[in-house]
Short mmCIF file of C-alpha atoms in Angstrom, two decimals:
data_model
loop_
_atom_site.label_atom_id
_atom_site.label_comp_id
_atom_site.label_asym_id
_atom_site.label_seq_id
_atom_site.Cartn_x
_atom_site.Cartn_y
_atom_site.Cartn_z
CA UNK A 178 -73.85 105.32 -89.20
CA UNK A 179 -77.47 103.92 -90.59
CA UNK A 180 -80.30 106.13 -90.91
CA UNK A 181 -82.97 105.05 -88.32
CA UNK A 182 -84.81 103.53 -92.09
CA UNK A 183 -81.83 101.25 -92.57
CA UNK A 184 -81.94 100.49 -88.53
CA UNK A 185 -85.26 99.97 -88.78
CA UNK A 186 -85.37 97.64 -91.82
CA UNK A 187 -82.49 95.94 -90.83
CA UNK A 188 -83.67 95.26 -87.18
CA UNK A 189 -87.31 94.31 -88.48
CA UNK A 190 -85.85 91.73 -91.08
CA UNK A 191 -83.80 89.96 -89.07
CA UNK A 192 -86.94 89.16 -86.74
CA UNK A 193 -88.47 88.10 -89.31
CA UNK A 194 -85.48 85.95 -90.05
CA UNK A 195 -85.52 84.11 -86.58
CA UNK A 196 -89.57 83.96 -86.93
CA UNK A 197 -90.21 86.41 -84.18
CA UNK A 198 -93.26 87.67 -85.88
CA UNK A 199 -94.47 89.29 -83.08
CA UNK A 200 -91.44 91.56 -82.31
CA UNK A 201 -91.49 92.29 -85.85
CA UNK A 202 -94.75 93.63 -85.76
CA UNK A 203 -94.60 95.24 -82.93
CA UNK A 204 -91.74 97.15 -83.79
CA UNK A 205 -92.95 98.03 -86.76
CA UNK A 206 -96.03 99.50 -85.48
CA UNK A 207 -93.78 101.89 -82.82
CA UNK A 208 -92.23 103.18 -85.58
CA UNK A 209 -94.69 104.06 -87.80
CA UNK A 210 -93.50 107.57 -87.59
CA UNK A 211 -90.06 106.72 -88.43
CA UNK A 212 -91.94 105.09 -92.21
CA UNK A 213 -93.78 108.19 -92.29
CA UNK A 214 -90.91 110.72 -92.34
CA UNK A 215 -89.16 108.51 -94.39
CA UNK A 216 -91.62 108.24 -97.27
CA UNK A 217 -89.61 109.86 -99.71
CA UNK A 218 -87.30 106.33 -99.75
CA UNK A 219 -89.87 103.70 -99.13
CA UNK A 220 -90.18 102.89 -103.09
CA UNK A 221 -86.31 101.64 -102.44
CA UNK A 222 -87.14 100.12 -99.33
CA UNK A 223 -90.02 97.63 -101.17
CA UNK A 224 -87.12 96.67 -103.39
CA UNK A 225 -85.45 95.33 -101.16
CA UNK A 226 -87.73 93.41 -99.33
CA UNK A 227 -89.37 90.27 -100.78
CA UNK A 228 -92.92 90.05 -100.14
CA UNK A 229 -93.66 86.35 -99.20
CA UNK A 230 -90.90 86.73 -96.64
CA UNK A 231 -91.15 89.83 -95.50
CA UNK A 232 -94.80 90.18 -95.46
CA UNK A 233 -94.58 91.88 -91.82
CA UNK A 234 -92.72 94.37 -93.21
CA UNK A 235 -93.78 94.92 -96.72
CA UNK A 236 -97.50 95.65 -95.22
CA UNK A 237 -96.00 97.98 -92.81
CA UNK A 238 -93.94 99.65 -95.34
CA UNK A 239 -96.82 100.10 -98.02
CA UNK A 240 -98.77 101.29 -95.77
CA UNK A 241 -96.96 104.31 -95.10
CA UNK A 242 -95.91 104.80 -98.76
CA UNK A 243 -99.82 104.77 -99.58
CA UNK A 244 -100.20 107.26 -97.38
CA UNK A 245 -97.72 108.95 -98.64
CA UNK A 246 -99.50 109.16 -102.42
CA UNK A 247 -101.26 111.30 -104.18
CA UNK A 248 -103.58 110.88 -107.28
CA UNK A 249 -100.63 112.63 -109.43
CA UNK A 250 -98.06 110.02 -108.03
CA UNK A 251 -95.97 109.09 -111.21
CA UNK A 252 -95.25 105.69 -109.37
CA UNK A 253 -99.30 104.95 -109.22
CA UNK A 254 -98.87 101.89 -111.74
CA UNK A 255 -95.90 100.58 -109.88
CA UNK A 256 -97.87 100.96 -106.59
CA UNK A 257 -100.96 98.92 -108.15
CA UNK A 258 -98.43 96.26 -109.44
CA UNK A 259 -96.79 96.58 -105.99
CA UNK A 260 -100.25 95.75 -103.86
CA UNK A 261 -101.63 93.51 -106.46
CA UNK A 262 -97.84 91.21 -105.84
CA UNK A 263 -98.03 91.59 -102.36
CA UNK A 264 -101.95 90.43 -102.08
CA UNK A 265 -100.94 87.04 -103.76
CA UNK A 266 -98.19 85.98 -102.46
CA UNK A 267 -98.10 87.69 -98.73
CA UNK A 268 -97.47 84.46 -96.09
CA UNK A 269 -100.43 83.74 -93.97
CA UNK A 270 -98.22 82.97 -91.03
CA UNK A 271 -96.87 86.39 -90.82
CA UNK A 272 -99.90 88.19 -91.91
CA UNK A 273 -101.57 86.70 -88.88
CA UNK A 274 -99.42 89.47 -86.72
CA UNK A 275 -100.01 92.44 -89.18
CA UNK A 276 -103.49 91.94 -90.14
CA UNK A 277 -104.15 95.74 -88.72
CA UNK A 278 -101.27 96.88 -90.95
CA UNK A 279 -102.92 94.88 -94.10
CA UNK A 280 -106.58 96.71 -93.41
CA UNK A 281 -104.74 99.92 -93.27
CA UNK A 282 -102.75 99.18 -96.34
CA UNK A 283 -105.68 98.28 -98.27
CA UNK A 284 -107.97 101.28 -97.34
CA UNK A 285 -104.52 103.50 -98.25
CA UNK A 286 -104.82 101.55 -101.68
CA UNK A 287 -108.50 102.10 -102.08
CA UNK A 288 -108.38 105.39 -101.21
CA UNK A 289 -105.39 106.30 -103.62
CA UNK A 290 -107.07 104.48 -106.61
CA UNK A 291 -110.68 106.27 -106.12
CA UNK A 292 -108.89 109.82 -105.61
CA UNK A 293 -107.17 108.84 -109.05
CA UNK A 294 -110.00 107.94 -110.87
CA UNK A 295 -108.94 104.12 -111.29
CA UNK A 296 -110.73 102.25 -108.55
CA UNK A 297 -111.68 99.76 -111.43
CA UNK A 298 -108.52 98.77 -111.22
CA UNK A 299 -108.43 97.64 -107.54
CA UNK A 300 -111.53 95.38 -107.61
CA UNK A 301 -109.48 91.96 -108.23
CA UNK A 302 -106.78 93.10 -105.61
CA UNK A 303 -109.42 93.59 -103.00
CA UNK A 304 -111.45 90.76 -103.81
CA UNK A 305 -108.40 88.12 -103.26
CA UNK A 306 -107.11 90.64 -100.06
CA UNK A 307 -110.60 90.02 -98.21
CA UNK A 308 -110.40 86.73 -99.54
CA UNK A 309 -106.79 86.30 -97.71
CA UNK A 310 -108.08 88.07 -94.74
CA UNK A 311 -110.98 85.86 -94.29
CA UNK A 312 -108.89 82.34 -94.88
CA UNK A 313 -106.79 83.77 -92.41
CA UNK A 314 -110.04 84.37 -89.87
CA UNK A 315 -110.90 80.74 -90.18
CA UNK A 316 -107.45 79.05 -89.91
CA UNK A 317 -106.02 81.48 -86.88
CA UNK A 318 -108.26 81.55 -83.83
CA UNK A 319 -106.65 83.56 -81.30
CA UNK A 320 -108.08 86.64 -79.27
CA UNK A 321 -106.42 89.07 -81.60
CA UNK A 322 -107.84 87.98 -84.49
CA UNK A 323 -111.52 88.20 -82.93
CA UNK A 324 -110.91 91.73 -83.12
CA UNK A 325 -109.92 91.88 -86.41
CA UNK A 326 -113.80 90.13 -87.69
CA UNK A 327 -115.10 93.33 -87.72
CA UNK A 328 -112.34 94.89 -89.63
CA UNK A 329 -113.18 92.50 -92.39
CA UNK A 330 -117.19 92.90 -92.23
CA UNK A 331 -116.08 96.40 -92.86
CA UNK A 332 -113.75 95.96 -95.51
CA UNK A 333 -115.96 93.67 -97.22
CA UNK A 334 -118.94 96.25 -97.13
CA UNK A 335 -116.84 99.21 -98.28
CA UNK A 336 -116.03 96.47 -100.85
CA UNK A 337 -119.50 96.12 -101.83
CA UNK A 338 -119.76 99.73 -102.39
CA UNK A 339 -117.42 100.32 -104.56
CA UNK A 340 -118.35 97.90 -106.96
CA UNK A 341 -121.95 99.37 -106.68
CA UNK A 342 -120.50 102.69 -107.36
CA UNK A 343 -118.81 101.40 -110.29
CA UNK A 344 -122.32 99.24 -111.31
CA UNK A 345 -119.99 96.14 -111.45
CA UNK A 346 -122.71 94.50 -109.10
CA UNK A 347 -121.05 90.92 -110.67
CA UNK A 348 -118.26 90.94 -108.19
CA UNK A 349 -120.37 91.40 -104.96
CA UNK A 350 -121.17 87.80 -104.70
CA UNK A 351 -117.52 86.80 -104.07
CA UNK A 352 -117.29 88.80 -101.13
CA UNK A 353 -120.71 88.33 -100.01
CA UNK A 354 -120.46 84.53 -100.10
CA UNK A 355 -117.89 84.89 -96.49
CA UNK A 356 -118.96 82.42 -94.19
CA UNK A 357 -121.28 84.72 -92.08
CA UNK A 358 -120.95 82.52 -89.19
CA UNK A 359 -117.51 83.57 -88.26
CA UNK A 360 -117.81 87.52 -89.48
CA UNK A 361 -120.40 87.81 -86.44
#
């Protein structure tokens, strides 16, 4: 019998499969609980998923195995390698149903690299994440993602702080430069 993971996984990939995004994500987000219990196996889960087409799931799954980090995680590198491959290559049609999940992943990322002392590190991957998030703002107009503006006003000021924590005030423009028009 499969472990409610591999029922999980299983069930969640072959929506994604027939392109029912939406099931996907929903899914996903009822079983959050099921990802969090389950943390101790979600470095094998990410290898089995590939991230362009199982974006739905590989923002769900990182999430939780964020989370699930700590600053003396021996996996940190692979994690930053992990979220730095996922930010580039994600699909924007799926990400359109997750975009909650990606916020949550990316403040799970932030908050594991500043705890460890290497936010440096996650400058670039937020930059092109907030970058993604806002493409996807322009292209997608539905109701849901109208809720999601804010999200990305407020990822792009926490954005803005870090860099001015780190005195890397070079990198602010990039962010900055977001068509206001649509943030508000």
């Amino acid at each position: 019998m499969a472990s409610p993971l591999e029922h999980l996984v299983s069930e969640v990939t072959s929506h994604i499969s027939q392109k029912k995004y939406s099931e996907a994500a929903k899914h996903l987000q009822k079983s959050r609980d099921t990802l969090s219990k389950n943390s101790g196996h979600l470095d094998t889960v990410l290898a089995t998923l590939q991230p362009q087409v199982h974006t739905i799931a590989v923002a769900a799954v990182l999430r939780a195995r964020l989370a699930a980090a700590t600053p003396n995680d021996a996996n940190i590198d692979t994690l930053h390698a992990t979220v730095a491959e996922f930010v580039s290559v994600c699909d924007q049609d799926q990400l359109g149903f997750v975009q909650d999940a990606m916020c949550e992943m990316l403040e799970e990322y932030c908050r594991l690299l500043v705890t460890g002392g290497c936010s440096m590190r996650g400058i670039e991957v937020i930059n092109s994440a907030v970058s993604t998030l806002a493409c996807l703002g322009e292209s997608v107009v539905t109701m849901a993602t109208l809720h999601h503006r804010p999200v990305l006003v407020l990822w792009a000021l926490q954005h803005i702080h870090v860099c001015m924590l780190l005195k890397r005030k070079m990198n602010m423009p990039k962010i900055v430069d977001v068509k206001i028009e649509w943030l508000m």
